Tab-separated table of C-alpha atoms in Angstrom:
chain	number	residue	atom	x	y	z
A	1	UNK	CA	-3.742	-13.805	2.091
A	2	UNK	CA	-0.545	-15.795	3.436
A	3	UNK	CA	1.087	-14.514	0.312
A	4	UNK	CA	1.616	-12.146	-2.835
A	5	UNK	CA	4.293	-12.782	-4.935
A	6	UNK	CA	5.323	-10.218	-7.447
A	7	UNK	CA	7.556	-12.086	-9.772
A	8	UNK	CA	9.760	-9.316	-10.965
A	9	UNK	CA	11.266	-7.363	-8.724
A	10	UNK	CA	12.768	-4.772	-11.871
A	11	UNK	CA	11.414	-4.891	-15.963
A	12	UNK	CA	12.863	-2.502	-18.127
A	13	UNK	CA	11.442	-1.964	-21.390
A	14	UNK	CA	11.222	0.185	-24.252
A	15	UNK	CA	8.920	2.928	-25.053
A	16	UNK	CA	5.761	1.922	-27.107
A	17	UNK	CA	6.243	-1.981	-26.206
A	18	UNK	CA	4.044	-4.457	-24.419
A	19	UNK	CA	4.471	-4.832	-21.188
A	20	UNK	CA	3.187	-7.617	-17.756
A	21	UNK	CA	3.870	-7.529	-14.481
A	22	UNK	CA	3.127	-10.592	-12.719
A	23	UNK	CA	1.347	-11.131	-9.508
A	24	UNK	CA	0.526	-14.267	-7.781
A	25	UNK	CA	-1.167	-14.771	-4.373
A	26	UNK	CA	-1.976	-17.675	-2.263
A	27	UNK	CA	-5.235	-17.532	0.225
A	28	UNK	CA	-7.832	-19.693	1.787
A	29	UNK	CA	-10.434	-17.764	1.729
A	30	UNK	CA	-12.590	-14.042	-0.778
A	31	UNK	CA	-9.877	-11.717	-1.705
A	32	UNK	CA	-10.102	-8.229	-3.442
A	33	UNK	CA	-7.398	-7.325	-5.771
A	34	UNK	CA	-5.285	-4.199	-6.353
A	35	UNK	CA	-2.965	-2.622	-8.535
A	36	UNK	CA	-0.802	0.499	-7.075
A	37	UNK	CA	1.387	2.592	-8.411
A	38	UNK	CA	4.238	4.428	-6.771
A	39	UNK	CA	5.803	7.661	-8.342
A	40	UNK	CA	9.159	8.917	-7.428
A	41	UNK	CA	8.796	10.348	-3.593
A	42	UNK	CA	4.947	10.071	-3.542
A	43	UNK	CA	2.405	7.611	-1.848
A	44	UNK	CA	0.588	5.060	-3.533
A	45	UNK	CA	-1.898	5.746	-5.850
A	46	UNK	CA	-4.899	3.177	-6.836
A	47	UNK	CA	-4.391	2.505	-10.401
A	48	UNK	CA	-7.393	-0.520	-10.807
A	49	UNK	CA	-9.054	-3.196	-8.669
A	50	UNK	CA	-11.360	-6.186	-8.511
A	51	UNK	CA	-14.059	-6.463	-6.292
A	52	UNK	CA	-16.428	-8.989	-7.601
A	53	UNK	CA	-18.281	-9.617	-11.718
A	54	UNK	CA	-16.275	-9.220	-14.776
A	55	UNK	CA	-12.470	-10.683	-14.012
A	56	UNK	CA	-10.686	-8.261	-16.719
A	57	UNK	CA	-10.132	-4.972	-14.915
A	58	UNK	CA	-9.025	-1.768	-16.883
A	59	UNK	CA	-7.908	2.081	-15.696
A	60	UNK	CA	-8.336	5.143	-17.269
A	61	UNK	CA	-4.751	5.385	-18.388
A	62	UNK	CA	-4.953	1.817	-20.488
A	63	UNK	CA	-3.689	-0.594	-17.994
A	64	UNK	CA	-5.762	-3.961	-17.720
A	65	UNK	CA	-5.353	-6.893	-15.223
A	66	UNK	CA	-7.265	-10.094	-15.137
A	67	UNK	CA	-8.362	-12.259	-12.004
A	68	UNK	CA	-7.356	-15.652	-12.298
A	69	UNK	CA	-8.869	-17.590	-10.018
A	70	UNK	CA	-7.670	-20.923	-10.775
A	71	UNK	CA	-4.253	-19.502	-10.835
A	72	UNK	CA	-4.462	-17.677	-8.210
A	73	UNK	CA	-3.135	-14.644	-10.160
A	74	UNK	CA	-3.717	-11.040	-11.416
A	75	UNK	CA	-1.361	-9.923	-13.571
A	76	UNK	CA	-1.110	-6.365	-14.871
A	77	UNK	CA	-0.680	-5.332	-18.323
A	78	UNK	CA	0.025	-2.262	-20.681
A	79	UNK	CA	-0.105	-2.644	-24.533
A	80	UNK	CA	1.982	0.136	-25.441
A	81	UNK	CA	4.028	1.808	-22.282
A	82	UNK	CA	4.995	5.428	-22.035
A	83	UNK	CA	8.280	7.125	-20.233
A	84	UNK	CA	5.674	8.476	-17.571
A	85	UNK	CA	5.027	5.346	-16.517
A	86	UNK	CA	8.161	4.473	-14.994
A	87	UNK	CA	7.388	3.760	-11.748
A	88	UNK	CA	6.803	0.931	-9.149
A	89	UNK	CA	3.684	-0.964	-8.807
A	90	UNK	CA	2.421	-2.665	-6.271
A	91	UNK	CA	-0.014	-5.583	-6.146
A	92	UNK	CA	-2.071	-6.050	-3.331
A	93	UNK	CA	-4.734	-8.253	-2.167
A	94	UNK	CA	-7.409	-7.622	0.601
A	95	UNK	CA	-9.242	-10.555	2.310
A	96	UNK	CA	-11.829	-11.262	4.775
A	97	UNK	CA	-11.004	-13.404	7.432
A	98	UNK	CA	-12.778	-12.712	10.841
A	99	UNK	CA	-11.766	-9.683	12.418
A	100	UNK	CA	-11.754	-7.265	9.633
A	101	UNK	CA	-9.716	-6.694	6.588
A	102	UNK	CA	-6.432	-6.750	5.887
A	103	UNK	CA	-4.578	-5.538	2.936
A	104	UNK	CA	-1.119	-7.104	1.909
A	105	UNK	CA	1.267	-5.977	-0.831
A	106	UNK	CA	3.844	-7.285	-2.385
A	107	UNK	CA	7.445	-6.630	-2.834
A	108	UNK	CA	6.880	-4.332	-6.164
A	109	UNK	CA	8.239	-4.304	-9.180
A	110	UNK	CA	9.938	-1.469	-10.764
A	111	UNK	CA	9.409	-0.525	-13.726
A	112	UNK	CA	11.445	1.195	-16.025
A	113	UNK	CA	10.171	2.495	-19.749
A	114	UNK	CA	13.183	3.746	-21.696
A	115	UNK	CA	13.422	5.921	-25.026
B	1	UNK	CA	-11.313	17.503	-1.925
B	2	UNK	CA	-8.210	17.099	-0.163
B	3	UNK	CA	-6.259	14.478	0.081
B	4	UNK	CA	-4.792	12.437	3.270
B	5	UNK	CA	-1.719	14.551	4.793
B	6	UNK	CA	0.848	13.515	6.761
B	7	UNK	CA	3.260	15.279	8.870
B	8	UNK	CA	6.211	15.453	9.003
B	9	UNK	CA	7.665	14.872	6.013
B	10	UNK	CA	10.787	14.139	7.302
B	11	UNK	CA	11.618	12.915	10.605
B	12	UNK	CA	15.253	12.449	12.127
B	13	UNK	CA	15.671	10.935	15.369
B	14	UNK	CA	18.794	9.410	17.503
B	15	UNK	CA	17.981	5.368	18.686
B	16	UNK	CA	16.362	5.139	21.617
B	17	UNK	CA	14.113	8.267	21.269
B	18	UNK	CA	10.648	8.000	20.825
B	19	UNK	CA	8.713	9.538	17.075
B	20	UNK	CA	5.245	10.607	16.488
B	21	UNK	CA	3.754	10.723	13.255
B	22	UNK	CA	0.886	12.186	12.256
B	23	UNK	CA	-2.043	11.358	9.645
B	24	UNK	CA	-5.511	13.476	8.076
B	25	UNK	CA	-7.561	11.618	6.317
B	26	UNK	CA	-9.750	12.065	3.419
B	27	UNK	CA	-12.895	14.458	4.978
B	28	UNK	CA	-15.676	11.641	5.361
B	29	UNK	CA	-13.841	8.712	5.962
B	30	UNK	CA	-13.701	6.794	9.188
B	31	UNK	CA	-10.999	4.284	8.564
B	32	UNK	CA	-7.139	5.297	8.959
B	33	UNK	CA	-4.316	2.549	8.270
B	34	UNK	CA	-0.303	2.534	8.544
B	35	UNK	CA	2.148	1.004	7.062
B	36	UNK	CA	6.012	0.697	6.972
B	37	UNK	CA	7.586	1.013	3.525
B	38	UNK	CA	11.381	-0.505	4.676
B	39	UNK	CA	13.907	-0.369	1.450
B	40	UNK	CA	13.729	-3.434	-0.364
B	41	UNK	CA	11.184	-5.015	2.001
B	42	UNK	CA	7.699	-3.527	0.149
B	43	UNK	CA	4.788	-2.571	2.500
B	44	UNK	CA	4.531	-3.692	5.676
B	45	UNK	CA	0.789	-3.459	7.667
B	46	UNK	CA	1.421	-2.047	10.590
B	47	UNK	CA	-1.920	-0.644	12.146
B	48	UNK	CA	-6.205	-0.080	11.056
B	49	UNK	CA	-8.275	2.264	13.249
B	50	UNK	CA	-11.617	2.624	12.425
B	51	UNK	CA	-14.154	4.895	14.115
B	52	UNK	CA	-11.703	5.331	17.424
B	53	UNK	CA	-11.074	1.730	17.649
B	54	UNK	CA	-7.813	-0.611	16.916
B	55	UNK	CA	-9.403	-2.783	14.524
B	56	UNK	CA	-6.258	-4.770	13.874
B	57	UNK	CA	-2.754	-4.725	13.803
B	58	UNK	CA	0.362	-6.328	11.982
B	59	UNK	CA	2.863	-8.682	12.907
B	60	UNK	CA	5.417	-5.300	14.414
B	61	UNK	CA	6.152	-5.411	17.965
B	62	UNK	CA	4.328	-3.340	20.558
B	63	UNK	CA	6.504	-0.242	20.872
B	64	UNK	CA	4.974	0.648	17.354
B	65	UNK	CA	1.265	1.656	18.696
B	66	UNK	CA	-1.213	4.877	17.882
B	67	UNK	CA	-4.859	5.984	18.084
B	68	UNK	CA	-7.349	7.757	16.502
B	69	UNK	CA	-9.263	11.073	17.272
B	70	UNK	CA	-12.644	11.637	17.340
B	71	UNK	CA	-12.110	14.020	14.163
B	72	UNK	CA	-10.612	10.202	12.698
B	73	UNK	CA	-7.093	11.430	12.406
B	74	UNK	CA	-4.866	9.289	13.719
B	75	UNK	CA	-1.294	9.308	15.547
B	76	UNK	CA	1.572	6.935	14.817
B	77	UNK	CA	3.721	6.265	18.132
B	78	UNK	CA	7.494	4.321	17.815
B	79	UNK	CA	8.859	4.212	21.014
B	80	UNK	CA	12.357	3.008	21.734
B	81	UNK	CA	13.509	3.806	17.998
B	82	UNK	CA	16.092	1.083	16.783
B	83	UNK	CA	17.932	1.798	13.206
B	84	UNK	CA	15.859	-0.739	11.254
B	85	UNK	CA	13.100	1.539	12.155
B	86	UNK	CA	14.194	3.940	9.382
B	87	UNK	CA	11.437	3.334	6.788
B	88	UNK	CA	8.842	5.874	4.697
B	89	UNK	CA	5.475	5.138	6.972
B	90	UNK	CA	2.410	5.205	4.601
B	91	UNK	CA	-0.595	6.684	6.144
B	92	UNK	CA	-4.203	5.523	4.174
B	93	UNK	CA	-7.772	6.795	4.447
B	94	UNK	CA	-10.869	5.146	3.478
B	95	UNK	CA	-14.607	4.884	4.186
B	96	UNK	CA	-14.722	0.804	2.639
B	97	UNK	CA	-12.270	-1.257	3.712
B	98	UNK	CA	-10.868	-2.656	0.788
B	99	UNK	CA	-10.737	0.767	-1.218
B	100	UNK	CA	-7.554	2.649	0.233
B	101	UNK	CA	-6.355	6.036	-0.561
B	102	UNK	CA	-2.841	7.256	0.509
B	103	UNK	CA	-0.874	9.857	1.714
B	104	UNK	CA	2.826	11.175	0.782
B	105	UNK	CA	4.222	9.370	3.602
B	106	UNK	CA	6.650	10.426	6.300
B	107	UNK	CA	10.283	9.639	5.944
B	108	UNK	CA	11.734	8.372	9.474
B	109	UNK	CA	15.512	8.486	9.431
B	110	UNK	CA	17.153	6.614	13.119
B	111	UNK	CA	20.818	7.153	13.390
């Protein structure tokens, strides 16, 4: 990828609400999309990904992101948020060229789920 | 199963001096990759070994360089440390490419 673009660097919100964190990417050739998530202090953790098939991804702790091709986009979403997942998250996107993979993030965006 | 490990947690070195960081990965996997986690500045790739072999490399200069044992854990060399060298490095593990797993990172403090 020449690019991923997270589009807020910080979104606070409030416990229980809706919530999307936006991630754009630019590349010229197959890419594999990620989701991470950073707690406080730790390494990442793999929270979801696209690899290929159905374009709406979803984790086991109700996050969903969909693979927008034409957009060039993969945006991350949480119905109702909880204070434990204040954290940051980091989009990332994995493509092919010759030479082997190689995975680049973007900046992160924190996110911040108050009471 | 245990995770990937890294060691130290916390590094402190003077500029100039050379660090060495260390990385286990996850039993079974051949692949080990760094990174540089700089504040404000996201992750950085910095290096992928995969069975022994520098498979590729980032855009860092080439006093950042490492290798990987025949057990696949793999060593993180900075030579000639400067003070924008002070980043978390983020070690990752996996047997597919495009399915990482990652350690707790080791702090690098250059004063």
């Amino acid at each position: 990828a020449q690019s991923v673009t997270q589009l807020d660097s910080q979104v606070p919100v409030f416990e229980e609400a809706p919530v999307e964190l936006r991630c754009n990417y630019s590349s010229s050739v197959s890419v594999y999309l990620f989701w991470y998530v950073q707690y406080p202090n730790q390494g990442l953790q793999l929270l979801l990904k696209y690899l290929s098939g159905s374009t709406l991804v979803e984790s086991i702790n109700g996050f969903e992101a969909e693979f927008n091709k034409s957009q060039t986009s993969f945006h991350l979403r949480k119905p109702s948020v909880h204070i434990s997942d204040t954290a940051e998250y980091f989009c990332a996107v994995s493509e092919y060229p010759s030479g082997g993979f190689k995975t680049i993030f973007g900046a992160g965006t924190r996110l911040f789920v108050k009471a | 199963e245990a995770g990937v490990t890294q060691s130290p947690t916390h590094l402190i070195k003077t500029r100039g001096q050379q660090a060495t960081l260390r990385c286990s990965p996850i039993s079974g996997h051949t692949s080990v990759y760094w990174y540089q986690q700089a504040l404000g500045l996201g992750l950085q790739f910095l290096l992928w070994y995969d069975e022994g072999e520098e498979r590729n490399r980032g855009n860092f200069p080439p006093r950042f360089s490492g290798r990987q044992f025949p057990n696949y854990s793999s060593e993180l060399n900075v030579n000639a440390l400067e003070l924008e060298d002070s980043a978390l490095y983020l070690c990752a593990s996996s047997l597919r490419e495009y399915e990482q797993y990652f350690g707790p990172g080791t702090r690098l403090t250059v004063t």
